Amino acid sequence: MSTPNAASDTPPPVNGHRAPLLELNNVTRTFTNSNRTTTALDNVSLTIHTGQSLGIVGESGAGKSTILKLLMGLDSPTTGDVRFHGTTLNRRNRQQMVQFRRAVQIVFQDPRSSLDPRMTVDRIVTEPLTSLKVPGNHRDRVREVLTSVGLEESALTKYPAQFSGGQRQRIAIARALAPAPSVLVADEPVSALDVSVRSQIVDLLADLTSRLGVTLVMVSHDIAIVGQLCARTAVLRAGRIEEEGDTLQVLTEPTAQYTRDLINAVPQMRSGGEEH
Ligand SMILES: Nc1ncnc2c1ncn2[C@@H]1O[C@H](COP(=O)(O)OP(=O)(O)OP(=O)(O)O)[C@@H](O)[C@H]1O
Ligand SMILES: [Mg+2]
């Protein structure tokens, strides 16, 4: 690739230890609306290392999306901190924020609402390069990422409505990849797609993480997809980490009854886990 690849901005190790890519340290996030306080996250600590994709699972309202927002810097913890390469995120540190915004990109759930219907694919994919002032030749970079998500160059002059749902999600992934991020954050990246194209997008994400070295942080209610894409899994229950570890271990030998119940709720996982 002509543009710096994922993780190229990684600072050198300090005393032989490389700081994690992203961390939540003792994070609590509460929301207060008209005298009612909701604790979305209660003292959550999570560590994301380069190359170790993380899947986050848990029931509705468990706090999964809240974790993703914090990891993207779109929300701030009530207490605790979010660290990027070992340094607490600080919006006043402009240089750090520029590096962070390029490094952490998002793929939304539904490409119908996340892609502006009035913009051509060319403009959609170029936009983050412009707004994040990414150095290098933007024209070449846009073509490069379009190829890496399996779209033809002829897509550039078209509009989102001219594509299928799966192709639109490829466009959204191309946009996220354009600034050569080290992390792709995705909240249910395939659940809005037709069942028939889900596996193609899962395969694409698997290919991108292995080929480009992008680390995925993904929320999915589909535990089989987490098994396919994520080396590590965190199980969230009512704002707390119920268990966390190697995905295979968590899915095949869960320690918590809550995790067993989540797995048992997925029909294909009950019959012995042949989905992975
Ligand atoms: N902006 C907000 N204001 C008030 N409460 C909020 C806000 N955002 C989240 N919450 C609450 O925090 C809790 C966790 O929400 P979150 O969206 O993180 O859950 P989730 O695990 O993503 O659920 P789902 O699977 O339904 O998407 C919920 O009780 C939710 O109502
Ligand atoms: Mg959510």
PDB file of N, CA and C and ligand atoms in Angstrom, residues 31 33 38-40 58-67 69 187 236, ligand 1:
ATOM      1  N   PHE A  31     -25.891   8.334  33.320  1.00  0.00           N
ATOM      2  CA  PHE A  31     -26.714   9.323  32.617  1.00  0.00           C
ATOM      3  C   PHE A  31     -27.800   9.779  33.577  1.00  0.00           C
ATOM      4  N   ASN A  33     -31.270  11.879  33.770  1.00  0.00           N
ATOM      5  CA  ASN A  33     -32.362  12.561  33.076  1.00  0.00           C
ATOM      6  C   ASN A  33     -33.490  12.770  34.071  1.00  0.00           C
ATOM      7  N   THR A  38     -29.113   6.597  35.423  1.00  0.00           N
ATOM      8  CA  THR A  38     -28.863   5.254  34.899  1.00  0.00           C
ATOM      9  C   THR A  38     -27.360   5.028  34.886  1.00  0.00           C
ATOM     10  N   THR A  39     -26.939   3.902  35.444  1.00  0.00           N
ATOM     11  CA  THR A  39     -25.525   3.563  35.370  1.00  0.00           C
ATOM     12  C   THR A  39     -25.332   2.646  34.164  1.00  0.00           C
ATOM     13  N   ALA A  40     -24.859   3.234  33.065  1.00  0.00           N
ATOM     14  CA  ALA A  40     -24.682   2.439  31.834  1.00  0.00           C
ATOM     15  C   ALA A  40     -23.452   1.554  31.944  1.00  0.00           C
ATOM     16  N   GLY A  58     -23.634  -9.125  24.918  1.00  0.00           N
ATOM     17  CA  GLY A  58     -24.442  -8.872  26.105  1.00  0.00           C
ATOM     18  C   GLY A  58     -25.839  -8.470  25.698  1.00  0.00           C
ATOM     19  N   GLU A  59     -26.762  -8.555  26.650  1.00  0.00           N
ATOM     20  CA  GLU A  59     -28.159  -8.255  26.348  1.00  0.00           C
ATOM     21  C   GLU A  59     -28.365  -6.782  26.001  1.00  0.00           C
ATOM     22  N   SER A  60     -29.527  -6.474  25.468  1.00  0.00           N
ATOM     23  CA  SER A  60     -29.890  -5.095  25.171  1.00  0.00           C
ATOM     24  C   SER A  60     -29.821  -4.265  26.450  1.00  0.00           C
ATOM     25  N   GLY A  61     -29.197  -3.096  26.356  1.00  0.00           N
ATOM     26  CA  GLY A  61     -29.081  -2.209  27.518  1.00  0.00           C
ATOM     27  C   GLY A  61     -27.894  -2.518  28.406  1.00  0.00           C
ATOM     28  N   ALA A  62     -27.075  -3.508  28.027  1.00  0.00           N
ATOM     29  CA  ALA A  62     -25.928  -3.902  28.862  1.00  0.00           C
ATOM     30  C   ALA A  62     -24.826  -2.849  28.882  1.00  0.00           C
ATOM     31  N   GLY A  63     -24.812  -1.956  27.872  1.00  0.00           N
ATOM     32  CA  GLY A  63     -23.799  -0.897  27.836  1.00  0.00           C
ATOM     33  C   GLY A  63     -22.809  -1.035  26.690  1.00  0.00           C
ATOM     34  N   LYS A  64     -23.107  -1.903  25.719  1.00  0.00           N
ATOM     35  CA  LYS A  64     -22.175  -2.182  24.623  1.00  0.00           C
ATOM     36  C   LYS A  64     -21.888  -0.937  23.774  1.00  0.00           C
ATOM     37  N   SER A  65     -22.956  -0.265  23.343  1.00  0.00           N
ATOM     38  CA  SER A  65     -22.752   0.917  22.493  1.00  0.00           C
ATOM     39  C   SER A  65     -22.063   2.035  23.274  1.00  0.00           C
ATOM     40  N   THR A  66     -22.345   2.096  24.566  1.00  0.00           N
ATOM     41  CA  THR A  66     -21.700   3.118  25.397  1.00  0.00           C
ATOM     42  C   THR A  66     -20.186   2.889  25.406  1.00  0.00           C
ATOM     43  N   ILE A  67     -19.765   1.641  25.480  1.00  0.00           N
ATOM     44  CA  ILE A  67     -18.319   1.342  25.432  1.00  0.00           C
ATOM     45  C   ILE A  67     -17.730   1.822  24.102  1.00  0.00           C
ATOM     46  N   LYS A  69     -18.771   4.148  22.076  1.00  0.00           N
ATOM     47  CA  LYS A  69     -18.715   5.623  22.005  1.00  0.00           C
ATOM     48  C   LYS A  69     -17.530   6.166  22.793  1.00  0.00           C
ATOM     49  N   ASP A 187     -20.594  -1.415  15.396  1.00  0.00           N
ATOM     50  CA  ASP A 187     -21.729  -1.805  16.234  1.00  0.00           C
ATOM     51  C   ASP A 187     -22.697  -2.583  15.344  1.00  0.00           C
ATOM     52  N   LEU A 236     -20.711  -8.527  28.581  1.00  0.00           N
ATOM     53  CA  LEU A 236     -21.159  -7.404  29.399  1.00  0.00           C
ATOM     54  C   LEU A 236     -22.547  -7.690  29.940  1.00  0.00           C
TER      55      LEU A 236
HETATM   56  N1  LIG B   1     -27.666   9.242  26.132  1.00  0.00           N
HETATM   57  C1  LIG B   1     -28.231   8.470  27.045  1.00  0.00           C
HETATM   58  N2  LIG B   1     -29.080   8.998  27.966  1.00  0.00           N
HETATM   59  C2  LIG B   1     -29.650   8.237  28.917  1.00  0.00           C
HETATM   60  N3  LIG B   1     -29.460   6.910  29.039  1.00  0.00           N
HETATM   61  C3  LIG B   1     -28.636   6.330  28.158  1.00  0.00           C
HETATM   62  C4  LIG B   1     -27.988   7.069  27.111  1.00  0.00           C
HETATM   63  N4  LIG B   1     -27.221   6.213  26.392  1.00  0.00           N
HETATM   64  C5  LIG B   1     -27.392   4.991  26.943  1.00  0.00           C
HETATM   65  N5  LIG B   1     -28.228   5.066  28.005  1.00  0.00           N
HETATM   66  C6  LIG B   1     -28.631   3.940  28.871  1.00  0.00           C
HETATM   67  O1  LIG B   1     -27.457   3.221  29.215  1.00  0.00           O
HETATM   68  C7  LIG B   1     -27.716   1.818  29.189  1.00  0.00           C
HETATM   69  C8  LIG B   1     -26.778   1.148  28.212  1.00  0.00           C
HETATM   70  O2  LIG B   1     -27.094   1.582  26.884  1.00  0.00           O
HETATM   71  P1  LIG B   1     -26.352   1.063  25.588  1.00  0.00           P
HETATM   72  O3  LIG B   1     -26.939   1.804  24.438  1.00  0.00           O
HETATM   73  O4  LIG B   1     -24.886   1.155  25.766  1.00  0.00           O
HETATM   74  O5  LIG B   1     -26.803  -0.472  25.555  1.00  0.00           O
HETATM   75  P2  LIG B   1     -26.502  -1.597  24.460  1.00  0.00           P
HETATM   76  O6  LIG B   1     -25.844  -2.724  25.158  1.00  0.00           O
HETATM   77  O7  LIG B   1     -25.816  -1.004  23.302  1.00  0.00           O
HETATM   78  O8  LIG B   1     -27.988  -2.067  24.063  1.00  0.00           O
HETATM   79  P3  LIG B   1     -28.567  -2.543  22.613  1.00  0.00           P
HETATM   80  O9  LIG B   1     -28.150  -3.981  22.451  1.00  0.00           O
HETATM   81  O10 LIG B   1     -30.054  -2.424  22.788  1.00  0.00           O
HETATM   82  O11 LIG B   1     -28.038  -1.644  21.557  1.00  0.00           O
HETATM   83  C9  LIG B   1     -29.194   1.658  28.860  1.00  0.00           C
HETATM   84  O12 LIG B   1     -29.909   1.549  30.059  1.00  0.00           O
HETATM   85  C10 LIG B   1     -29.532   2.954  28.163  1.00  0.00           C
HETATM   86  O13 LIG B   1     -30.882   3.269  28.315  1.00  0.00           O
END
